[in-house]
PDB file of C-alpha atoms in Angstrom:
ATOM      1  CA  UNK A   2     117.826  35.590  46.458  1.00 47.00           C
ATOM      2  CA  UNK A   3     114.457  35.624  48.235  1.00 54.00           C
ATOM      3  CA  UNK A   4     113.907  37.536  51.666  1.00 65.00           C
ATOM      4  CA  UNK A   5     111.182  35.027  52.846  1.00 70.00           C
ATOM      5  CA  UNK A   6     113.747  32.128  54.373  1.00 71.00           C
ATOM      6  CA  UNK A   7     110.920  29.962  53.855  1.00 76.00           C
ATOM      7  CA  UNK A   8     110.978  29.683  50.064  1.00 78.00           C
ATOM      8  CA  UNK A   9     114.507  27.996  51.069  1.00 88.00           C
ATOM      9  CA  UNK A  10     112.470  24.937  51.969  1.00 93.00           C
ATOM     10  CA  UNK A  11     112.035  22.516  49.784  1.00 95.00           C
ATOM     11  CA  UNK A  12     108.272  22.614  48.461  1.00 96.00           C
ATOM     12  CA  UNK A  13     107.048  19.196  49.965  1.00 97.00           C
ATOM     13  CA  UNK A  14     108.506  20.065  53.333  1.00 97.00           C
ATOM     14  CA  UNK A  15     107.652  23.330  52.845  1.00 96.00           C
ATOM     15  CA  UNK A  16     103.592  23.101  51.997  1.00 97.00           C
ATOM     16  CA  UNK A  17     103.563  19.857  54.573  1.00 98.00           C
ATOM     17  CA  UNK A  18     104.972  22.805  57.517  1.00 97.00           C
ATOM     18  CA  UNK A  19     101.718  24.780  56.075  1.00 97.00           C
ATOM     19  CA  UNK A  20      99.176  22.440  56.039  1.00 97.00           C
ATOM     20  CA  UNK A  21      99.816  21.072  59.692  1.00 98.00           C
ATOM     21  CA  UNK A  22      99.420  24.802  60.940  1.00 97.00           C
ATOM     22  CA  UNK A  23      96.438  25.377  59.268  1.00 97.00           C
ATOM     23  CA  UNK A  24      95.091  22.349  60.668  1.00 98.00           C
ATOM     24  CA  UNK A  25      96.190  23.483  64.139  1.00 98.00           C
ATOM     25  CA  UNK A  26      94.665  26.775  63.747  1.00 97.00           C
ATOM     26  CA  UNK A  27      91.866  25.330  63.109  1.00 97.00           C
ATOM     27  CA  UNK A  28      91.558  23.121  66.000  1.00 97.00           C
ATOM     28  CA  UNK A  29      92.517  26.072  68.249  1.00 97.00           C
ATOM     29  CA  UNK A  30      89.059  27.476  66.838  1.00 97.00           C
ATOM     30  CA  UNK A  31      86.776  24.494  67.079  1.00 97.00           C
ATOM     31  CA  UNK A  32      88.874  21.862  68.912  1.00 96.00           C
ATOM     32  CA  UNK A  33      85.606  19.080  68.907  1.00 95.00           C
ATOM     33  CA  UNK A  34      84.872  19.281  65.537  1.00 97.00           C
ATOM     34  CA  UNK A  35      88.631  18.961  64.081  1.00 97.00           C
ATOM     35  CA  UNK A  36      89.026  16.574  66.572  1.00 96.00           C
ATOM     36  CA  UNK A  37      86.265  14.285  66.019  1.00 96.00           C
ATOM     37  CA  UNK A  38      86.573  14.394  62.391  1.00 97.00           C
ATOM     38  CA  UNK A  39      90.131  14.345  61.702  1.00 98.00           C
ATOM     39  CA  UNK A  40      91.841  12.713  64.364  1.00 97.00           C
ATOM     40  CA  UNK A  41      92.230   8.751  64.019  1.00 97.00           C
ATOM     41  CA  UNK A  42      89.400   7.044  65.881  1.00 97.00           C
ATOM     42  CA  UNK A  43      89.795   3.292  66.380  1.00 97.00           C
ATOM     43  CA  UNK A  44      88.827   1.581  63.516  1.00 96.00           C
ATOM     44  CA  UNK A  45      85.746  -0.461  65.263  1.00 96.00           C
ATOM     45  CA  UNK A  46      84.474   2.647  67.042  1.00 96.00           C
ATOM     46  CA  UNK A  47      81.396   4.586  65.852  1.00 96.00           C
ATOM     47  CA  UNK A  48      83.412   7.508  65.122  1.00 96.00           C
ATOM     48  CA  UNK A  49      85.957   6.463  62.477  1.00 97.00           C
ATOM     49  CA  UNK A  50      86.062   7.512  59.415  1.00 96.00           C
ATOM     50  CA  UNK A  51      87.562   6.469  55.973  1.00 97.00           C
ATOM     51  CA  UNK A  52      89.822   9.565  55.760  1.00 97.00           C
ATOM     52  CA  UNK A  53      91.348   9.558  58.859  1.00 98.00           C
ATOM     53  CA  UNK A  54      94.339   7.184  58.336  1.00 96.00           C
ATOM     54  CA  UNK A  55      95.713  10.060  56.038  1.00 96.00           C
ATOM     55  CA  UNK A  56      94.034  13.296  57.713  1.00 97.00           C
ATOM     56  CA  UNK A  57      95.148  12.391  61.741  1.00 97.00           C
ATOM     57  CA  UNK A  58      98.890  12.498  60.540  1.00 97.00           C
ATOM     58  CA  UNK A  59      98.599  16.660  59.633  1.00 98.00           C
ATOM     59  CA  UNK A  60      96.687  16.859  63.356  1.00 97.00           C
ATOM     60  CA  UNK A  61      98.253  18.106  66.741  1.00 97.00           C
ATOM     61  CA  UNK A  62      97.080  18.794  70.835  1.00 92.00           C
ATOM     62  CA  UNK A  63      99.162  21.661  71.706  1.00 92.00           C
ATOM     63  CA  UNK A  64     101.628  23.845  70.901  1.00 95.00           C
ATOM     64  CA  UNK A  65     104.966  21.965  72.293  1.00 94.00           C
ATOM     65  CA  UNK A  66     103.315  18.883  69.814  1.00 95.00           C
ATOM     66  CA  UNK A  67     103.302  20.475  67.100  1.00 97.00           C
ATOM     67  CA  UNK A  68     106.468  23.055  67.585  1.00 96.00           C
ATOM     68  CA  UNK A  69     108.742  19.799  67.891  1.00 94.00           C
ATOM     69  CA  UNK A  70     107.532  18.027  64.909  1.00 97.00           C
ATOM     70  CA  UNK A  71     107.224  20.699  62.703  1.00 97.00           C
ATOM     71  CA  UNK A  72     110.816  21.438  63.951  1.00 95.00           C
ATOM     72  CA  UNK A  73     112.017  17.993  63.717  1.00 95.00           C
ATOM     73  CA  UNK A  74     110.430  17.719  60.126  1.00 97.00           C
ATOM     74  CA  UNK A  75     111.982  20.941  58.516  1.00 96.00           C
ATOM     75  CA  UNK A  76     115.309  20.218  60.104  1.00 95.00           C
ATOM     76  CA  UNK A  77     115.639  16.559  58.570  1.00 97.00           C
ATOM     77  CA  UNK A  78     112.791  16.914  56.057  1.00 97.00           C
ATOM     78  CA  UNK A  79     114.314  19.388  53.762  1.00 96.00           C
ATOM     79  CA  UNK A  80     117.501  17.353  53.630  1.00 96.00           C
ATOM     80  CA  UNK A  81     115.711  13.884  53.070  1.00 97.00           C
ATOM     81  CA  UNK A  82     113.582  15.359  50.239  1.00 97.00           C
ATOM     82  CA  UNK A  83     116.507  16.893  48.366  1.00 95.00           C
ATOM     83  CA  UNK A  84     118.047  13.705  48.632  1.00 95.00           C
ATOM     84  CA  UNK A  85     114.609  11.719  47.280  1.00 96.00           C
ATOM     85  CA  UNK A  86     113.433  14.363  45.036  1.00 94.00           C
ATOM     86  CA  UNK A  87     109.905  15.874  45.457  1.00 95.00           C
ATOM     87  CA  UNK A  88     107.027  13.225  44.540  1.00 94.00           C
ATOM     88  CA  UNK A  89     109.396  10.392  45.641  1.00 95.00           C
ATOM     89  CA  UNK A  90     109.195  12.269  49.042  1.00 97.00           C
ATOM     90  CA  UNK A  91     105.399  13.183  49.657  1.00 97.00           C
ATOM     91  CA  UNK A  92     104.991   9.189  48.886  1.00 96.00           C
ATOM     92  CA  UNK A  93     107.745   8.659  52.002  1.00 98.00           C
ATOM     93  CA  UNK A  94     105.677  10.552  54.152  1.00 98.00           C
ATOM     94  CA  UNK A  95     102.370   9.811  53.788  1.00 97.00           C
ATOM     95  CA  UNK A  96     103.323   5.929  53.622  1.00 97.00           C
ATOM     96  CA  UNK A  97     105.729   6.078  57.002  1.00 98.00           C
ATOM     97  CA  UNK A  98     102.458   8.124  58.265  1.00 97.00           C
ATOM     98  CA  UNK A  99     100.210   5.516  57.550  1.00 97.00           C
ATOM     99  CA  UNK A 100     102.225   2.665  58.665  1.00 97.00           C
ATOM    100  CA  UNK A 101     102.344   4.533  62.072  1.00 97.00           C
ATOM    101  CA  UNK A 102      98.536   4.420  62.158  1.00 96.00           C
ATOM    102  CA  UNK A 103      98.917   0.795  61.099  1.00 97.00           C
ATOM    103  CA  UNK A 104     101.518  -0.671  63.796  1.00 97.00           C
ATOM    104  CA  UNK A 105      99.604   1.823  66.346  1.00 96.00           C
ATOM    105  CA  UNK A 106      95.815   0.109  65.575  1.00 96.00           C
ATOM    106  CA  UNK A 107      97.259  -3.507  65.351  1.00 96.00           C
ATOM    107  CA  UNK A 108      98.370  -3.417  68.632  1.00 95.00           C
ATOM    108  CA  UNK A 109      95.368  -1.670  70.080  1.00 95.00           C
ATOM    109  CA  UNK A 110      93.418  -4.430  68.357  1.00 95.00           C
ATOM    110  CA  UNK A 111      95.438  -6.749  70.319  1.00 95.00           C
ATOM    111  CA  UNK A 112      94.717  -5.157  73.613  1.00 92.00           C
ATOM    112  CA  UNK A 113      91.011  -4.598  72.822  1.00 93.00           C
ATOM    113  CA  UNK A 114      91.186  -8.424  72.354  1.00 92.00           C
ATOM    114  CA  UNK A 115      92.782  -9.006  76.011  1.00 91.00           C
ATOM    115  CA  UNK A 116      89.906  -6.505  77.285  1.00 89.00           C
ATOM    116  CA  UNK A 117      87.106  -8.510  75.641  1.00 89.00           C
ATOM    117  CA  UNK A 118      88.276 -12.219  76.784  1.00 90.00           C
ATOM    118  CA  UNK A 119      88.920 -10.261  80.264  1.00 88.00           C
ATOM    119  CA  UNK A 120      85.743  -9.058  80.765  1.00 85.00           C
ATOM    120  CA  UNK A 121      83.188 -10.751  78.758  1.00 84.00           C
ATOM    121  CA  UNK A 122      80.185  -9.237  79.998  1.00 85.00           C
ATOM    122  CA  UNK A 123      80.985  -5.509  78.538  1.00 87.00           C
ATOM    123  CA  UNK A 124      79.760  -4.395  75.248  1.00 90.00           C
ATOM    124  CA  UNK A 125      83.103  -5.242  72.777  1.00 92.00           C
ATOM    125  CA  UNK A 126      81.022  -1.636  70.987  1.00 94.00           C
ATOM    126  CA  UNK A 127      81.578   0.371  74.529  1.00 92.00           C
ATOM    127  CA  UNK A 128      85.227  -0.859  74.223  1.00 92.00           C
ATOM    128  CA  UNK A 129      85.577   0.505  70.824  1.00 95.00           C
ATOM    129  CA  UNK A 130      84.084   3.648  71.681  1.00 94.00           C
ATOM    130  CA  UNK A 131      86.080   4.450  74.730  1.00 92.00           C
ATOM    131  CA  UNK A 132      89.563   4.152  72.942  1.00 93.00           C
ATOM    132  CA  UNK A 133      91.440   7.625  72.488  1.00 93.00           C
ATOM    133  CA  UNK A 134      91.533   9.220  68.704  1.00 95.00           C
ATOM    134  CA  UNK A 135      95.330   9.601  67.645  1.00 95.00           C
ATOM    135  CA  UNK A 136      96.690  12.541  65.853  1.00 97.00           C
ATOM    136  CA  UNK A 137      99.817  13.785  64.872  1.00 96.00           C
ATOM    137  CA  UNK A 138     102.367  14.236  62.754  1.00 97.00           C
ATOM    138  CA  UNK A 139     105.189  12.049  64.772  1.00 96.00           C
ATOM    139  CA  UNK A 140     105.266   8.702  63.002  1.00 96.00           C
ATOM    140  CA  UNK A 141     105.846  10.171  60.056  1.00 98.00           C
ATOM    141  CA  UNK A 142     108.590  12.082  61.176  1.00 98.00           C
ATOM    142  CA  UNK A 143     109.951   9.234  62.790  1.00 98.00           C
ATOM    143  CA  UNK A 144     110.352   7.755  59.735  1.00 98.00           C
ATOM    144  CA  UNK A 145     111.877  11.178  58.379  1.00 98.00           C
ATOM    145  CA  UNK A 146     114.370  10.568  61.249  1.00 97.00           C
ATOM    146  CA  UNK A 147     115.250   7.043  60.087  1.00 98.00           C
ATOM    147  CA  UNK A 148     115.744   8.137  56.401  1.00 98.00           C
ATOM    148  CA  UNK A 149     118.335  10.911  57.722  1.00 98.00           C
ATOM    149  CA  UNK A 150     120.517   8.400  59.736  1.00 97.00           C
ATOM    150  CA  UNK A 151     120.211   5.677  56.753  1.00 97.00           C
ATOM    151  CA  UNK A 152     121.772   8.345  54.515  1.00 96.00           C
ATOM    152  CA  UNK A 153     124.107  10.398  56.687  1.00 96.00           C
ATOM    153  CA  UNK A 154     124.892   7.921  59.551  1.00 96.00           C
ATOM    154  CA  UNK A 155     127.944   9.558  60.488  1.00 95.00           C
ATOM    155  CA  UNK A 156     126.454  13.309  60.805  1.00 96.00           C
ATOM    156  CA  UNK A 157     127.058  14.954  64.170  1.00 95.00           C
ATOM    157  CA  UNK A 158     123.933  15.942  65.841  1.00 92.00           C
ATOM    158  CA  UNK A 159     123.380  17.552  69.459  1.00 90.00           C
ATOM    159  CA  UNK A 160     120.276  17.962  71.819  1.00 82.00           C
ATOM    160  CA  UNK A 161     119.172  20.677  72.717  1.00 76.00           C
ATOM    161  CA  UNK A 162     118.563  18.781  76.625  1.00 73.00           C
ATOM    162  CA  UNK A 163     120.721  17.804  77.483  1.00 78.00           C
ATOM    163  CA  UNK A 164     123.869  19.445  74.774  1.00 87.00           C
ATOM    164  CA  UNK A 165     125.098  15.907  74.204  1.00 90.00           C
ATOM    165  CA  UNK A 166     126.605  14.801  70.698  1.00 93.00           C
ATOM    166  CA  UNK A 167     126.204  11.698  68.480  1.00 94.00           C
ATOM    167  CA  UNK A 168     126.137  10.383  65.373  1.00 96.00           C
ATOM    168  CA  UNK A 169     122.873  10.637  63.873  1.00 96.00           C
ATOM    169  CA  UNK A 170     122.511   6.669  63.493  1.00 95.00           C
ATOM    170  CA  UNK A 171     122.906   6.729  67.181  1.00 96.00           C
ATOM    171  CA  UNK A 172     120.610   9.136  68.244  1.00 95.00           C
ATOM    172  CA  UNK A 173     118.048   7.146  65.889  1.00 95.00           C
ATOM    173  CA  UNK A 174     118.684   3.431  67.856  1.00 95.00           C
ATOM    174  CA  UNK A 175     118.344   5.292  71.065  1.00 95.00           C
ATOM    175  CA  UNK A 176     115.318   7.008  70.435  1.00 94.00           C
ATOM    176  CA  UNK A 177     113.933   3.609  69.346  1.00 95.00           C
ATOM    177  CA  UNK A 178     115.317   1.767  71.805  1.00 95.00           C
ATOM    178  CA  UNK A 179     113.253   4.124  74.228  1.00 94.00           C
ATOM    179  CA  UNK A 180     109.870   4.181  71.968  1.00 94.00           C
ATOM    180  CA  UNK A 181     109.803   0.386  72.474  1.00 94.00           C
ATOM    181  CA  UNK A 182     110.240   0.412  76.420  1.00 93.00           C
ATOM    182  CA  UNK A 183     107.867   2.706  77.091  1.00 92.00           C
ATOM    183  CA  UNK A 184     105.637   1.165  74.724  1.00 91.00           C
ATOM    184  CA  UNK A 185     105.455  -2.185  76.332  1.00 90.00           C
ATOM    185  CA  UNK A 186     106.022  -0.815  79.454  1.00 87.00           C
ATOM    186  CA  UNK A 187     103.191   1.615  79.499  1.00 78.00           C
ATOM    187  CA  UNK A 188     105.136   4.021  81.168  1.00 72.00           C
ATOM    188  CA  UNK A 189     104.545   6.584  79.389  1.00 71.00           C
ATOM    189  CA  UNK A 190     100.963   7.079  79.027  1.00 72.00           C
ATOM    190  CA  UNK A 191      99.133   9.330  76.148  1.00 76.00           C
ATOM    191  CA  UNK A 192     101.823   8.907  73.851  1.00 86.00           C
ATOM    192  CA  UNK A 193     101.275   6.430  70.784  1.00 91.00           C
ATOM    193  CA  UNK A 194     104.782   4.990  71.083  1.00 93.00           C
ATOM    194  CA  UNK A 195     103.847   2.192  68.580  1.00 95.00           C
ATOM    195  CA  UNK A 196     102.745   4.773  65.709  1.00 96.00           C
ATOM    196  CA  UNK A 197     106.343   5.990  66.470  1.00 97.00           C
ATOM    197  CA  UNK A 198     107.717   2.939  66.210  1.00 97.00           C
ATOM    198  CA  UNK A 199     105.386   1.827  62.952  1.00 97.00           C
ATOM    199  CA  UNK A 200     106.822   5.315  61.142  1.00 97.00           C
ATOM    200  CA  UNK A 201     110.243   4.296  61.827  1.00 98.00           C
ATOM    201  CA  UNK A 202     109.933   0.830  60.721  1.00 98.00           C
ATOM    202  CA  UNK A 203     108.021   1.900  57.182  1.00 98.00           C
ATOM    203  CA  UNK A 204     110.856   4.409  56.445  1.00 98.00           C
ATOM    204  CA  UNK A 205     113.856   2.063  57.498  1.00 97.00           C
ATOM    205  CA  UNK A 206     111.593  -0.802  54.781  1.00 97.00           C
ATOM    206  CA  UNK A 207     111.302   2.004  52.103  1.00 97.00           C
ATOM    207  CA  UNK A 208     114.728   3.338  52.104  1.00 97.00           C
ATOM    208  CA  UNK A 209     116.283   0.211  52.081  1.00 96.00           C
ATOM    209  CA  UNK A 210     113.721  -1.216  48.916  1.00 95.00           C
ATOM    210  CA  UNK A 211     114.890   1.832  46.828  1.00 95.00           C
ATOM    211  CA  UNK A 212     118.326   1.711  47.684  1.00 93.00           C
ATOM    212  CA  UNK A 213     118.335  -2.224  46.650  1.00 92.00           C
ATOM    213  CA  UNK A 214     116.507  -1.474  43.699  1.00 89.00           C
ATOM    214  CA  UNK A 215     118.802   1.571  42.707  1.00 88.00           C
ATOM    215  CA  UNK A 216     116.196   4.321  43.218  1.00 83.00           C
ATOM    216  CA  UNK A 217     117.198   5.973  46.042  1.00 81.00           C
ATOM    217  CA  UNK A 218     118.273   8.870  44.718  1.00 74.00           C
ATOM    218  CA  UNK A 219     115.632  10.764  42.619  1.00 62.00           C
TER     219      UNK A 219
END
């Protein structure tokens, strides 16, 4: 019996919930550096970096980020890596995370193409340049999400805002459903609803590959 409830965490979970507030902390303390360096500049740009694919996923702006994604990633986390097993689990998040960052630069690529045809007498470099970093932890949590509702599609779960319950599976195709509106739609502006959607997508392809092949569990 331990008094420190978070050595009841799973280690994966556990050391992922440490790493992305150490990160944080850090970019409380020098915001431009962490930032810069870290954060997923667009591919093109001047300012991207080899590492970033993997380092922008353990990156956040602001407290609410990173309070509901840490949230969101103990509360489902810890059940979907008990199910997987540990190193079956770190390879389900960082792959969902990079997928994100996949889906989320293909379609910038696509609009940077629109801009470029669009206006042909701008610098395509001054395009690249001007594109926001992403960061964050959310596409891979998406696809922590998905992996939850794959396995226990009938569990109850209820908002906080507003107190309304569903089935997880529900709750899943919903918050997809939404993603992909706004995402077209542009509605929502700031938010990298495609990395969402690119998280999701990896983890609904991975869990059903090693459920096909008989390796789902452990």
């Amino acid at each position: 019996m331990t008094n420190n409830p978070l050595q009841n965490i799973p280690v994966v979970t556990r050391n992922l919930l440490y790493v992305n507030i150490i990160l944080f902390v850090a970019t409380l303390i020098n915001p431009s550096f962490m930032k810069d360096t870290f954060a997923m500049a667009f591919p093109l740009s001047t300012e991207f970096r080899w590492w970033q694919p993997v380092t922008h996923m353990f990156m956040h702006d602001g407290f609410m980020h990173i309070f509901f994604n840490m949230y969101s990633l103990v509360m489902f986390g810890m059940v979907v890596e008990r199910v997987l097993g540990t190193r079956k689990f770190i390879w389900f998040y960082l792959i969902t995370g990079f997928g994100a960052v996949l889906l989320h630069t293909g379609v910038e690529m696509l609009q940077v193409q629109q801009l470029i045809q669009k206006y042909p007498g701008i610098s395509p470099q001054s395009i690249y340049n001007s594109i926001p970093s992403v960061l964050g932890a959310s596409g891979a949590v998406y696809g922590v999400l998905v992996a939850f509702a794959m396995l226990y599609p009938q569990a109850r779960l209820t908002l906080i805002f507003p107190p309304v319950t569903l089935d997880a599976k529900w709750w899943v195709i919903i918050f997809i459903g939404i993603e992909l509106f706004t995402g077209i739609t542009g509605t929502q502006m700031g938010v990298a609803h495609f990395a969402h959607l690119g998280g999701a997508l990896f983890g609904w392809l991975l869990i059903r590959y090693w459920r096909k092949k008989g390796e789902l569990y452990r």
